[in-house]
Short mmCIF file of C-alpha atoms and ligand atoms in Angstrom, two decimals:
data_model
loop_
_atom_site.label_atom_id
_atom_site.label_comp_id
_atom_site.label_asym_id
_atom_site.label_seq_id
_atom_site.Cartn_x
_atom_site.Cartn_y
_atom_site.Cartn_z
CA UNK A 1 -6.71 18.71 50.81
CA UNK A 2 -4.82 21.73 52.97
CA UNK A 3 -1.17 22.38 52.55
CA UNK A 4 1.00 23.28 55.55
CA UNK A 5 0.57 27.02 56.50
CA UNK A 6 3.31 29.57 54.66
CA UNK A 7 4.98 30.32 57.85
CA UNK A 8 3.70 33.63 59.73
CA UNK A 9 7.12 35.64 59.06
CA UNK A 10 6.04 35.86 55.60
CA UNK A 11 2.33 36.94 56.61
CA UNK A 12 2.66 39.22 59.13
CA UNK A 13 5.41 41.98 60.24
CA UNK A 14 6.81 39.46 62.89
CA UNK A 15 8.38 41.11 66.06
CA UNK A 16 11.71 41.04 64.23
CA UNK A 17 10.68 42.55 61.79
CA UNK A 18 10.24 45.65 63.90
CA UNK A 19 13.24 44.97 66.31
CA UNK A 20 15.39 44.89 62.75
CA UNK A 21 13.21 48.33 60.75
CA UNK A 22 13.89 50.50 64.95
CA UNK A 23 17.78 49.20 64.37
CA UNK A 24 18.15 50.31 61.47
CA UNK A 25 16.52 53.65 62.09
CA UNK A 26 19.28 53.97 65.23
CA UNK A 27 21.99 53.43 62.65
CA UNK A 28 20.37 55.82 61.06
CA UNK A 29 19.57 58.86 63.74
CA UNK A 30 23.37 57.28 64.81
CA UNK A 31 25.19 58.37 61.81
CA UNK A 32 23.71 61.35 61.25
CA UNK A 33 24.81 62.62 64.46
CA UNK A 34 28.15 61.79 64.03
CA UNK A 35 27.75 63.67 60.46
CA UNK A 36 25.85 67.19 62.20
CA UNK A 37 28.94 66.81 64.83
CA UNK A 38 31.96 66.66 62.42
CA UNK A 39 30.30 69.28 60.43
CA UNK A 40 28.86 71.53 62.99
CA UNK A 41 33.42 71.49 64.58
CA UNK A 42 34.24 72.30 61.02
CA UNK A 43 32.07 74.98 61.24
CA UNK A 44 33.67 75.67 64.33
CA UNK A 45 36.96 75.68 63.20
CA UNK A 46 36.38 77.74 60.26
CA UNK A 47 34.92 80.94 62.63
CA UNK A 48 37.44 80.24 64.96
CA UNK A 49 39.40 80.76 62.35
CA UNK A 50 37.82 84.05 60.98
CA UNK A 51 37.91 84.84 64.76
CA UNK A 52 41.06 84.97 65.51
CA UNK A 53 41.94 86.96 62.61
CA UNK A 54 40.05 89.99 63.07
CA UNK A 55 40.74 90.01 66.69
CA UNK A 56 44.46 89.39 65.40
CA UNK A 57 43.93 92.34 62.87
CA UNK A 58 42.17 94.69 65.73
CA UNK A 59 44.84 93.98 67.63
CA UNK A 60 47.89 95.18 65.65
CA UNK A 61 46.21 98.55 65.77
CA UNK A 62 46.79 98.96 69.31
CA UNK A 63 49.73 98.77 68.51
CA UNK A 64 50.50 100.84 65.97
CA UNK A 65 48.10 103.86 68.06
CA UNK A 66 50.69 103.78 70.79
CA UNK A 67 53.44 103.63 68.25
CA UNK A 68 51.99 107.09 67.06
CA UNK A 69 50.78 108.31 70.75
CA UNK A 70 54.65 107.72 72.09
CA UNK A 71 56.11 109.81 68.68
CA UNK A 72 53.45 112.93 69.88
CA UNK A 73 54.94 112.01 73.59
CA UNK A 74 58.26 112.05 72.86
CA UNK A 75 58.24 114.50 69.51
CA UNK A 76 59.51 118.07 71.83
CA UNK A 77 60.76 118.19 75.12
CA UNK A 78 58.43 117.95 77.03
CA UNK A 79 54.94 116.58 76.13
CA UNK A 80 52.16 119.16 74.05
CA UNK A 81 49.74 118.18 75.86
CA UNK A 82 46.75 119.11 74.15
CA UNK A 83 48.10 117.37 70.95
CA UNK A 84 48.27 114.51 72.86
CA UNK A 85 44.89 114.32 73.96
CA UNK A 86 43.34 115.59 70.99
CA UNK A 87 44.92 112.39 69.46
CA UNK A 88 44.19 110.17 71.83
CA UNK A 89 40.30 110.74 72.44
CA UNK A 90 40.09 110.50 68.74
CA UNK A 91 41.47 106.98 68.85
CA UNK A 92 39.13 107.18 72.20
CA UNK A 93 36.85 108.21 69.62
CA UNK A 94 37.32 105.69 66.53
CA UNK A 95 37.99 102.19 68.28
CA UNK A 96 35.56 102.62 71.17
CA UNK A 97 37.07 99.36 73.24
CA UNK A 98 40.31 101.33 73.18
CA UNK A 99 38.45 103.86 76.16
CA UNK A 100 41.37 104.66 78.31
CA UNK A 101 44.53 106.44 77.00
CA UNK A 102 47.41 107.73 79.46
CA UNK A 103 50.36 109.12 79.40
CA UNK A 104 52.33 108.32 82.76
CA UNK A 105 55.20 110.56 83.96
CA UNK A 106 58.09 108.28 85.82
CA UNK A 107 58.62 111.69 87.40
CA UNK A 108 55.76 110.99 89.76
CA UNK A 109 55.56 114.66 90.77
CA UNK A 110 54.62 115.95 86.66
CA UNK A 111 51.24 115.40 85.87
CA UNK A 112 49.07 112.61 84.16
CA UNK A 113 48.28 113.14 81.03
CA UNK A 114 45.11 111.36 80.13
CA UNK A 115 41.40 110.72 78.89
CA UNK A 116 40.28 110.12 82.25
CA UNK A 117 41.13 109.97 86.72
CA UNK A 118 43.84 107.98 86.71
CA UNK A 119 44.39 105.68 89.77
CA UNK A 120 47.66 106.48 91.79
CA UNK A 121 47.96 102.38 91.81
CA UNK A 122 47.31 102.38 88.47
CA UNK A 123 50.32 105.22 87.77
CA UNK A 124 52.27 103.39 90.18
CA UNK A 125 51.19 100.51 88.35
CA UNK A 126 52.48 102.01 84.47
CA UNK A 127 55.41 103.69 86.33
CA UNK A 128 56.99 99.96 87.12
CA UNK A 129 56.07 98.77 83.51
CA UNK A 130 57.94 101.32 82.17
CA UNK A 131 61.11 100.96 84.28
CA UNK A 132 61.25 97.62 83.60
CA UNK A 133 60.54 97.47 79.83
CA UNK A 134 63.43 97.05 77.19
CA UNK A 135 61.52 97.82 74.36
CA UNK A 136 58.87 95.91 74.92
CA UNK A 137 54.94 96.40 74.98
CA UNK A 138 53.94 94.89 78.55
CA UNK A 139 50.95 93.28 79.01
CA UNK A 140 48.55 93.53 82.26
CA UNK A 141 45.13 93.09 83.51
CA UNK A 142 43.56 96.32 84.28
CA UNK A 143 43.18 96.72 88.28
CA UNK A 144 39.02 97.63 89.20
CA UNK A 145 37.90 97.51 85.60
CA UNK A 146 36.26 93.87 84.85
CA UNK A 147 37.55 92.71 81.54
CA UNK A 148 40.02 95.01 80.39
CA UNK A 149 43.55 95.25 80.37
CA UNK A 150 46.55 96.87 80.34
CA UNK A 151 49.28 97.65 77.33
CA UNK A 152 51.96 99.80 78.18
CA UNK A 153 54.92 100.80 76.51
CA UNK A 154 58.21 103.38 77.73
CA UNK A 155 58.05 106.63 75.69
CA UNK A 156 60.60 107.90 73.93
CA UNK A 157 61.30 103.87 73.93
CA UNK A 158 65.26 104.50 74.68
CA UNK A 159 66.36 103.69 78.57
CA UNK A 160 65.99 106.72 79.16
CA UNK A 161 62.28 107.20 78.44
CA UNK A 162 59.88 109.71 80.33
CA UNK A 163 57.33 108.65 80.34
CA UNK A 164 55.05 105.38 80.63
CA UNK A 165 51.68 105.07 77.69
CA UNK A 166 48.87 103.03 78.87
CA UNK A 167 46.36 102.24 76.43
CA UNK A 168 43.08 100.27 78.38
CA UNK A 169 41.59 98.28 76.50
CA UNK A 170 37.76 96.82 76.85
CA UNK A 171 38.25 92.34 75.85
CA UNK A 172 34.85 92.68 75.12
CA UNK A 173 34.77 94.57 72.51
CA UNK A 174 36.97 93.10 70.81
CA UNK A 175 34.68 90.08 70.38
CA UNK A 176 32.32 93.02 69.42
CA UNK A 177 30.67 92.21 65.75
CA UNK A 178 32.18 88.44 65.71
CA UNK A 179 29.33 86.95 63.53
CA UNK A 180 25.58 85.57 64.10
CA UNK A 181 27.04 82.60 65.01
CA UNK A 182 28.96 82.96 67.83
CA UNK A 183 25.01 83.77 69.10
CA UNK A 184 23.68 80.36 68.35
CA UNK A 185 22.87 78.44 71.69
CA UNK A 186 25.60 76.26 72.59
CA UNK A 187 28.36 78.71 70.93
CA UNK A 188 30.94 79.43 73.54
CA UNK A 189 33.05 82.10 73.66
CA UNK A 190 36.43 83.88 75.79
CA UNK A 191 39.42 85.85 75.55
CA UNK A 192 41.94 84.50 78.18
CA UNK A 193 45.40 86.74 78.98
CA UNK A 194 48.43 84.43 78.65
CA UNK A 195 47.96 83.02 82.27
CA UNK A 196 44.99 82.48 82.00
CA UNK A 197 42.79 84.48 83.41
CA UNK A 198 39.63 85.16 81.77
CA UNK A 199 39.42 88.45 79.95
CA UNK A 200 36.04 88.79 78.04
CA UNK A 201 32.63 85.80 78.13
CA UNK A 202 30.83 84.99 80.73
CA UNK A 203 32.74 81.52 81.31
CA UNK A 204 35.39 78.62 80.06
CA UNK A 205 34.04 76.36 76.61
CA UNK A 206 32.95 73.43 78.05
CA UNK A 207 31.33 72.70 75.27
CA UNK A 208 32.29 68.07 73.61
CA UNK A 209 34.19 70.86 70.65
CA UNK A 210 36.56 72.86 71.74
CA UNK A 211 39.40 74.70 70.24
CA UNK A 212 42.22 77.52 72.01
CA UNK A 213 44.36 79.26 70.34
CA UNK A 214 46.41 82.59 70.67
CA UNK A 215 45.63 85.69 68.24
CA UNK A 216 48.71 86.75 66.20
CA UNK A 217 49.80 89.72 67.96
CA UNK A 218 53.08 89.71 69.32
CA UNK A 219 52.28 92.40 71.90
CA UNK A 220 49.09 91.06 72.68
CA UNK A 221 49.20 87.10 72.94
CA UNK A 222 45.82 86.57 73.79
CA UNK A 223 44.65 83.27 73.83
CA UNK A 224 40.67 83.14 71.82
CA UNK A 225 38.76 80.17 73.45
CA UNK A 226 36.01 78.49 71.07
CA UNK A 227 33.72 75.61 71.96
CA UNK A 228 30.41 74.17 70.69
CA UNK A 229 28.73 72.78 73.66
CA UNK A 230 26.22 69.89 71.32
CA UNK A 231 23.38 68.87 72.44
CA UNK A 232 20.99 66.55 70.50
CA UNK A 233 18.29 68.88 68.95
CA UNK A 234 22.19 69.68 67.05
CA UNK A 235 23.20 66.49 65.97
CA UNK A 236 18.83 65.67 65.03
CA UNK A 237 17.18 68.81 63.52
CA UNK A 238 13.78 67.75 63.76
CA UNK A 239 13.18 68.15 59.99
CA UNK A 240 16.41 66.46 58.15
CA UNK A 241 15.42 63.68 61.17
CA UNK A 242 12.37 63.54 60.17
CA UNK A 243 13.05 63.33 56.81
CA UNK A 244 15.76 60.69 57.40
CA UNK A 245 13.84 58.30 59.10
CA UNK A 246 10.86 58.60 56.58
CA UNK A 247 12.94 57.13 53.64
CA UNK A 248 15.27 54.67 56.01
CA UNK A 249 11.47 53.46 56.43
CA UNK A 250 9.98 53.88 52.59
CA UNK A 251 13.28 51.78 51.59
CA UNK A 252 13.25 48.99 54.57
CA UNK A 253 9.40 48.40 54.29
CA UNK A 254 10.15 48.29 50.85
CA UNK A 255 12.91 45.90 50.98
CA UNK A 256 11.60 43.67 53.55
CA UNK A 257 8.11 43.17 51.29
CA UNK A 258 10.45 42.88 47.93
CA UNK A 259 12.53 39.79 50.06
CA UNK A 260 8.93 38.78 51.81
CA UNK A 261 7.38 38.10 47.92
CA UNK A 262 10.40 36.76 47.06
CA UNK A 263 10.27 34.12 49.63
CA UNK A 264 6.47 33.18 49.77
CA UNK A 265 7.13 32.82 45.68
CA UNK A 266 9.73 30.19 46.98
CA UNK A 267 7.57 28.32 50.08
CA UNK A 268 4.35 28.36 47.33
CA UNK A 269 6.62 26.17 44.93
CA UNK A 270 8.61 24.07 47.02
CA UNK A 271 4.90 23.05 48.81
CA UNK A 272 3.33 21.99 45.32
CA UNK A 273 6.56 20.28 44.75
CA UNK A 274 6.45 18.70 47.98
CA UNK A 275 2.80 17.27 47.08
CA UNK A 276 3.81 16.63 43.40
CA UNK A 277 6.29 13.89 45.07
CA UNK A 278 3.66 12.86 48.03
CA UNK A 279 1.55 12.52 45.91
CA UNK A 280 3.37 10.49 43.75
CA UNK A 281 4.91 8.30 46.60
CA UNK A 282 1.57 7.59 47.50
CA UNK A 283 0.78 6.51 43.66
CA UNK A 284 4.23 4.66 44.25
CA UNK A 285 2.97 2.92 47.84
CA UNK A 286 -0.67 1.37 46.09
CA UNK A 287 0.69 0.15 43.35
CA UNK A 288 3.42 -1.49 45.64
CA UNK A 289 0.84 -2.40 47.36
CA UNK A 290 -1.20 -3.85 44.86
CA UNK A 291 1.54 -6.19 43.64
CA UNK A 292 1.66 -7.81 47.78
CA UNK A 293 -2.17 -8.20 47.69
CA UNK A 294 -2.34 -9.82 44.43
CA UNK A 295 -2.68 -13.41 46.46
CA UNK A 296 -5.27 -12.27 48.53
CA UNK A 297 -6.47 -11.30 44.71
CA UNK A 298 -6.15 -14.34 43.55
CA UNK A 299 -7.92 -15.90 46.79
CA UNK A 300 -10.74 -13.29 46.06
CA UNK A 301 -12.07 -13.89 42.22
CA UNK A 302 -11.16 -18.65 43.01
CA UNK A 303 -14.34 -18.28 44.67
CA UNK A 304 -17.01 -16.31 42.30
CA UNK A 305 -14.46 -18.30 39.16
CA UNK A 306 -14.87 -21.44 40.71
CA UNK A 307 -18.65 -20.67 41.10
CA UNK A 308 -19.18 -19.45 36.71
CA UNK A 309 -17.18 -22.70 36.41
CA UNK A 310 -19.54 -24.60 38.39
CA UNK A 311 -22.91 -22.48 36.62
CA UNK A 312 -21.72 -23.10 33.49
CA UNK A 313 -21.03 -26.90 34.05
CA UNK A 314 -24.85 -27.33 35.30
CA UNK A 315 -25.84 -25.08 32.28
CA UNK A 316 -24.85 -27.00 29.85
CA UNK A 317 -26.57 -30.15 31.47
CA UNK A 318 -29.54 -28.77 31.83
CA UNK A 319 -29.20 -27.18 28.20
CA UNK A 320 -28.45 -31.26 26.94
CA UNK A 321 -31.50 -32.21 29.45
CA UNK A 322 -33.67 -29.92 27.55
CA UNK A 323 -34.70 -28.16 30.79
CA UNK A 324 -34.60 -24.52 30.11
CA UNK A 325 -36.31 -22.92 32.48
CA UNK A 326 -34.58 -23.88 35.30
CA UNK A 327 -31.27 -22.41 32.70
CA UNK A 328 -32.00 -19.27 33.72
CA UNK A 329 -31.96 -19.45 37.16
CA UNK A 330 -27.91 -20.78 36.33
CA UNK A 331 -26.96 -18.22 33.91
CA UNK A 332 -28.87 -15.56 36.21
CA UNK A 333 -26.07 -17.05 38.86
CA UNK A 334 -23.88 -17.54 35.77
CA UNK A 335 -23.65 -13.48 35.73
CA UNK A 336 -23.70 -12.07 39.60
CA UNK A 337 -20.46 -14.38 39.93
CA UNK A 338 -19.05 -12.59 36.56
CA UNK A 339 -20.46 -9.15 38.09
CA UNK A 340 -18.33 -9.91 41.87
CA UNK A 341 -15.75 -10.87 39.99
CA UNK A 342 -15.63 -7.50 38.46
CA UNK A 343 -16.17 -5.35 40.89
CA UNK A 344 -13.23 -6.80 42.34
CA UNK A 345 -11.32 -5.73 39.60
CA UNK A 346 -12.50 -2.77 39.63
CA UNK A 347 -11.84 -2.09 43.13
CA UNK A 348 -8.34 -3.11 42.49
CA UNK A 349 -7.64 -1.04 39.54
CA UNK A 350 -9.01 1.94 41.14
CA UNK A 351 -7.33 1.42 43.64
CA UNK A 352 -4.36 1.64 42.43
CA UNK A 353 -5.01 4.31 39.61
CA UNK A 354 -3.81 8.15 40.42
CA UNK A 355 -7.08 10.28 41.24
CA UNK A 356 -6.71 13.85 41.10
CA UNK A 357 -7.55 15.28 44.51
CA UNK A 358 -10.70 16.16 45.85
CA UNK A 359 -11.57 18.57 48.76
CA UNK A 360 -15.73 18.15 48.59
CA UNK A 361 -16.67 16.33 51.62
CA UNK A 362 -17.46 12.10 51.44
CA UNK A 363 -18.21 9.53 53.93
CA UNK A 364 -15.73 8.41 56.29
CA UNK A 365 -17.57 5.28 56.43
CA UNK A 366 -16.55 4.31 52.45
CA UNK A 367 -12.92 5.04 53.38
CA UNK A 368 -13.49 2.53 55.95
CA UNK A 369 -15.33 -0.49 54.17
CA UNK A 370 -13.33 -0.42 51.10
CA UNK A 371 -10.08 -1.22 53.26
CA UNK A 372 -11.98 -3.55 54.77
CA UNK A 373 -13.22 -5.38 51.10
CA UNK A 374 -9.64 -4.73 49.30
CA UNK A 375 -7.92 -6.37 53.06
CA UNK A 376 -10.43 -8.86 54.14
CA UNK A 377 -9.01 -12.00 51.89
CA UNK A 378 -5.00 -11.01 52.90
CA UNK A 379 -5.81 -10.89 56.17
CA UNK A 380 -8.11 -14.28 55.90
CA UNK A 381 -5.16 -15.63 54.23
CA UNK A 382 -3.17 -15.23 56.98
CA UNK A 383 -5.50 -16.46 59.40
CA UNK A 384 -6.52 -12.92 60.74
CA UNK A 385 -10.03 -11.73 61.16
CA UNK A 386 -10.98 -7.68 60.79
CA UNK A 387 -13.90 -6.29 62.73
CA UNK A 388 -15.50 -3.43 61.66
CA UNK A 389 -17.48 -1.15 63.37
CA UNK A 390 -19.04 1.94 61.73
CA UNK A 391 -21.68 4.32 63.17
CA UNK A 392 -25.45 4.22 60.90
CA UNK A 393 -24.94 8.43 60.65
CA UNK A 394 -22.15 8.93 57.87
CA UNK A 395 -19.28 10.68 59.66
CA UNK A 396 -19.05 13.67 56.75
CA UNK A 397 -14.66 14.58 57.00
CA UNK A 398 -13.44 16.82 53.78
CA UNK A 399 -10.54 15.75 52.78
CA UNK A 400 -9.17 13.20 49.58
CA UNK A 401 -11.08 10.35 49.60
CA UNK A 402 -8.20 8.16 47.94
CA UNK A 403 -5.88 9.64 50.46
CA UNK A 404 -8.08 8.97 53.87
CA UNK A 405 -8.18 5.42 52.11
CA UNK A 406 -5.11 5.52 51.89
CA UNK A 407 -4.40 6.41 55.29
CA UNK A 408 -6.68 3.63 57.00
CA UNK A 409 -5.74 1.13 54.56
CA UNK A 410 -1.39 1.41 55.26
CA UNK A 411 -3.01 1.01 59.67
CA UNK A 412 -4.94 -2.07 58.52
CA UNK A 413 -2.09 -3.70 56.19
CA UNK A 414 0.93 -2.88 59.26
CA UNK A 415 -1.98 -4.56 61.66
CA UNK A 416 -2.08 -7.94 59.94
CA UNK A 417 1.78 -7.59 59.39
CA UNK A 418 2.11 -7.88 62.96
CA UNK A 419 -0.61 -10.21 63.65
CA UNK A 420 0.26 -12.89 60.94
CA UNK A 421 1.53 -15.80 62.35
CA UNK A 422 -0.67 -15.41 65.79
CA UNK A 423 -3.70 -18.37 66.84
CA UNK A 424 -5.67 -15.58 67.92
CA UNK A 425 -5.32 -13.36 65.32
CA UNK A 426 -7.66 -10.17 65.20
CA UNK A 427 -7.66 -6.43 63.83
CA UNK A 428 -10.36 -4.23 65.44
CA UNK A 429 -11.49 -0.86 62.21
CA UNK A 430 -13.40 1.49 65.04
CA UNK A 431 -14.87 4.57 63.67
CA UNK A 432 -16.93 6.75 65.27
CA UNK A 433 -17.87 10.68 65.99
CA UNK A 434 -16.91 11.95 69.27
CA UNK A 435 -16.50 15.97 70.05
CA UNK A 436 -16.90 17.27 66.22
CA UNK A 437 -14.08 15.02 64.87
CA UNK A 438 -13.89 11.95 63.38
CA UNK A 439 -12.16 8.75 64.99
CA UNK A 440 -10.98 5.55 63.67
CA UNK A 441 -9.01 3.61 65.55
CA UNK A 442 -6.66 0.73 64.08
CA UNK A 443 -5.92 -2.04 66.78
CA UNK A 444 -4.46 -5.45 66.31
CA UNK A 445 -3.50 -7.89 68.82
CA UNK A 446 0.28 -7.98 67.54
CA UNK A 447 2.96 -7.34 69.77
CA UNK A 448 2.90 -3.86 69.69
CA UNK A 449 5.92 -1.18 68.67
CA UNK A 450 8.94 -2.36 69.50
CA UNK A 451 9.93 0.67 72.00
CA UNK A 452 12.74 1.22 69.88
CA UNK A 453 10.72 2.62 67.61
CA UNK A 454 8.86 4.38 68.97
CA UNK A 455 9.41 8.30 69.48
CA UNK A 456 10.85 7.18 65.92
CA UNK A 457 7.43 5.92 63.88
CA UNK A 458 6.02 8.72 61.94
CA UNK A 459 9.46 9.23 60.52
CA UNK A 460 9.72 8.01 57.40
CA UNK A 461 12.58 5.38 56.81
CA UNK A 462 12.26 3.91 60.43
CA UNK A 463 10.70 0.34 60.96
CA UNK A 464 11.81 -3.13 62.23
CA UNK A 465 10.53 -4.66 59.10
CA UNK A 466 12.24 -6.87 56.69
CA UNK A 467 12.13 -5.39 53.42
CA UNK A 468 10.88 -2.97 55.16
CA UNK A 469 10.70 1.19 53.65
CA UNK A 470 9.55 2.79 57.41
CA UNK A 471 7.63 5.21 55.11
CA UNK A 472 3.79 3.61 55.47
CA UNK A 473 4.01 5.61 58.32
CA UNK A 474 4.88 8.66 57.60
CA UNK A 475 3.16 8.88 54.84
CA UNK A 476 -0.17 7.55 56.26
CA UNK A 477 0.49 10.73 58.50
CA UNK A 478 0.90 13.08 56.03
CA UNK A 479 -2.15 12.63 54.00
CA UNK A 480 -4.14 13.00 57.13
CA UNK A 481 -2.43 16.39 57.72
CA UNK A 482 -3.01 17.22 54.30
CA UNK A 483 -6.52 16.74 55.22
CA UNK A 484 -6.74 18.94 58.55
CA UNK A 485 -6.77 15.96 60.49
CA UNK A 486 -3.69 13.93 63.35
CA UNK A 487 -2.72 10.43 63.10
CA UNK A 488 -0.55 8.83 66.15
CA UNK A 489 -0.07 5.68 68.38
CA UNK A 490 -2.70 5.84 70.49
CA UNK A 491 -1.24 3.16 72.63
CA UNK A 492 1.06 0.93 71.38
CA UNK A 493 2.68 -1.33 75.23
CA UNK A 494 2.40 -5.10 75.25
CA UNK A 495 -1.17 -6.28 74.44
CA UNK A 496 -0.76 -4.69 70.54
CA UNK A 497 -1.43 -1.56 69.18
CA UNK A 498 -3.30 1.14 68.60
CA UNK A 499 -3.52 4.03 65.84
CA UNK A 500 -5.68 6.90 65.55
CA UNK A 501 -6.86 9.02 63.07
CA UNK A 502 -8.84 12.45 63.66
CA UNK A 503 -10.13 14.55 61.87
CA UNK A 504 -12.59 17.70 61.60
CA UNK A 505 -16.12 16.73 61.13
CA UNK A 506 -16.71 18.25 57.32
CA UNK A 507 -20.37 19.49 59.43
CA UNK A 508 -18.18 21.05 61.71
CA UNK A 509 -15.63 23.32 59.98
CA UNK A 510 -17.29 27.09 59.33
CA UNK A 511 -16.65 26.42 55.97
CA UNK A 512 -18.48 23.71 55.25
CA UNK A 513 -21.84 23.88 53.11
CA UNK A 514 -23.20 20.65 52.39
P1 LIG B 1 7.13 -0.84 57.48
O1 LIG B 1 6.02 -1.39 57.52
O2 LIG B 1 7.94 -0.69 55.80
O3 LIG B 1 8.98 -0.91 58.25
P2 LIG B 1 5.86 1.33 58.05
O4 LIG B 1 6.23 3.08 58.81
O5 LIG B 1 4.48 1.30 57.84
O6 LIG B 1 7.04 1.23 57.64
O7 LIG B 1 6.23 1.54 60.08
C1 LIG B 1 7.32 1.95 60.79
C2 LIG B 1 7.74 0.91 61.98
O8 LIG B 1 6.38 0.69 63.23
C3 LIG B 1 7.79 -0.94 61.58
O9 LIG B 1 8.53 -1.40 60.60
C4 LIG B 1 6.76 -1.36 63.00
O10 LIG B 1 8.26 -1.79 63.72
C5 LIG B 1 6.12 -0.46 63.63
N1 LIG B 1 4.68 -0.69 63.55
C6 LIG B 1 3.68 0.02 62.19
N2 LIG B 1 2.80 -0.59 62.63
C7 LIG B 1 2.67 -1.63 63.55
C8 LIG B 1 1.95 -2.18 64.38
N3 LIG B 1 0.82 -2.58 63.91
N4 LIG B 1 2.54 -3.73 65.44
C9 LIG B 1 3.20 -3.15 65.88
N5 LIG B 1 4.28 -2.16 65.30
C10 LIG B 1 4.00 -1.07 63.57
#
């Protein structure tokens, strides 16, 4: 007996399972990328804050140096050249980013004092800035020197100032020793003048994550720009991503396996429940048919009982005449008729008794002969004849004999009902082997299957018969399917109906060993 196959999705990883797995990996990758981007952004913010404090601190030192140098410059009536240069070169020595210190007299005729030569146009710029000063420090790019800016202060810091004091600063060195974070690939760091002119850094930050802040110095309102080009290698670092994928895959397949196991168990339990219901229904249908066949049974038993009665009376007469030898053959006849009656009753009892399912191969011819023997009386009482054609060789099929018999029985009973009342009522049962299958046709010359019911013929409760349940064909198809075969309407138009059972021959199935 075969059950409905368990759906494939419970037994092998279907396309949807792999798709869902891919989706969960994609989701995990997305979450990881977002999380990595967020933590990198936070790191950039943190490191930018630290760097800003460092640069601001360094810038603050420039103010202090300017103040000290200005004090020296204005300490005497004229600057003490040696002392000024001493202090200036100490500053440039200990603070390499300050690589130029110049004291420019506002009177162009006086000599400039400085740590290096000074271009006349730069000296003019310094003078102009000092003259224009109202006490603050002027900030400007250093003409002709890349990455440099100048801080210019008037000295002394009064309107009658005599000097312009200048510090030349290498902005790139202002960013020295910023920390390892700023050396990683994808990180961009730049320092710009307040007007946005770039002082240090190869390029402006172009990364997806960026930040720009003015450094914390009143005299040098430089802009520290930082950025981070977050690539896929940052978002999905190899080792953690591989670990995450492995974890997600393990969790996914374990959960899927558990779910499949549960669903499979349920499907098996459900199948068992349906099988039990179908068996009960099949039995109920047999018992029901038995009741309906009572008239046939009566008819069938009448003949041997009448014969027994006649023979008993004849025996009685022979005994009275003392003809013992003739009595023996009469008694043999009586025994034969009693056996026949008992065989008829046995057949009916077997028919209605629930029997355990069997999956051994059996000869389908036996089922056909039984059905014919069971239903011939009922057919005859309705004036119909059952013609039965079976091959000379066995027709072995691997199915439950009772169930196959019942399916054939239902078809023949339907045929009897279809031809009831017809003058030339005929029913044909034709069994043959063809192309590795046993084919059993049950035909009649009734009115044919009503067109309105053909599409739902094998659906439960589809009936046109008054008092019919519409379960016979649905149940029969199910029983045949359980044996691995099919049941269909082969021909049902107009001139009668032919229902066909087709089932693989047992000799052709791989597992057959008999
Ligand atoms: P029921 O006999 O209780 O109606 P079935 O499932 O056995 O249930 O049959 C369903 C319907 O199929 C019948 O009502 C009838 O209309 C149609 N049918 C079945 N067998 C035949 C047949 N041999 N000839 C014509 N119609 C048939």
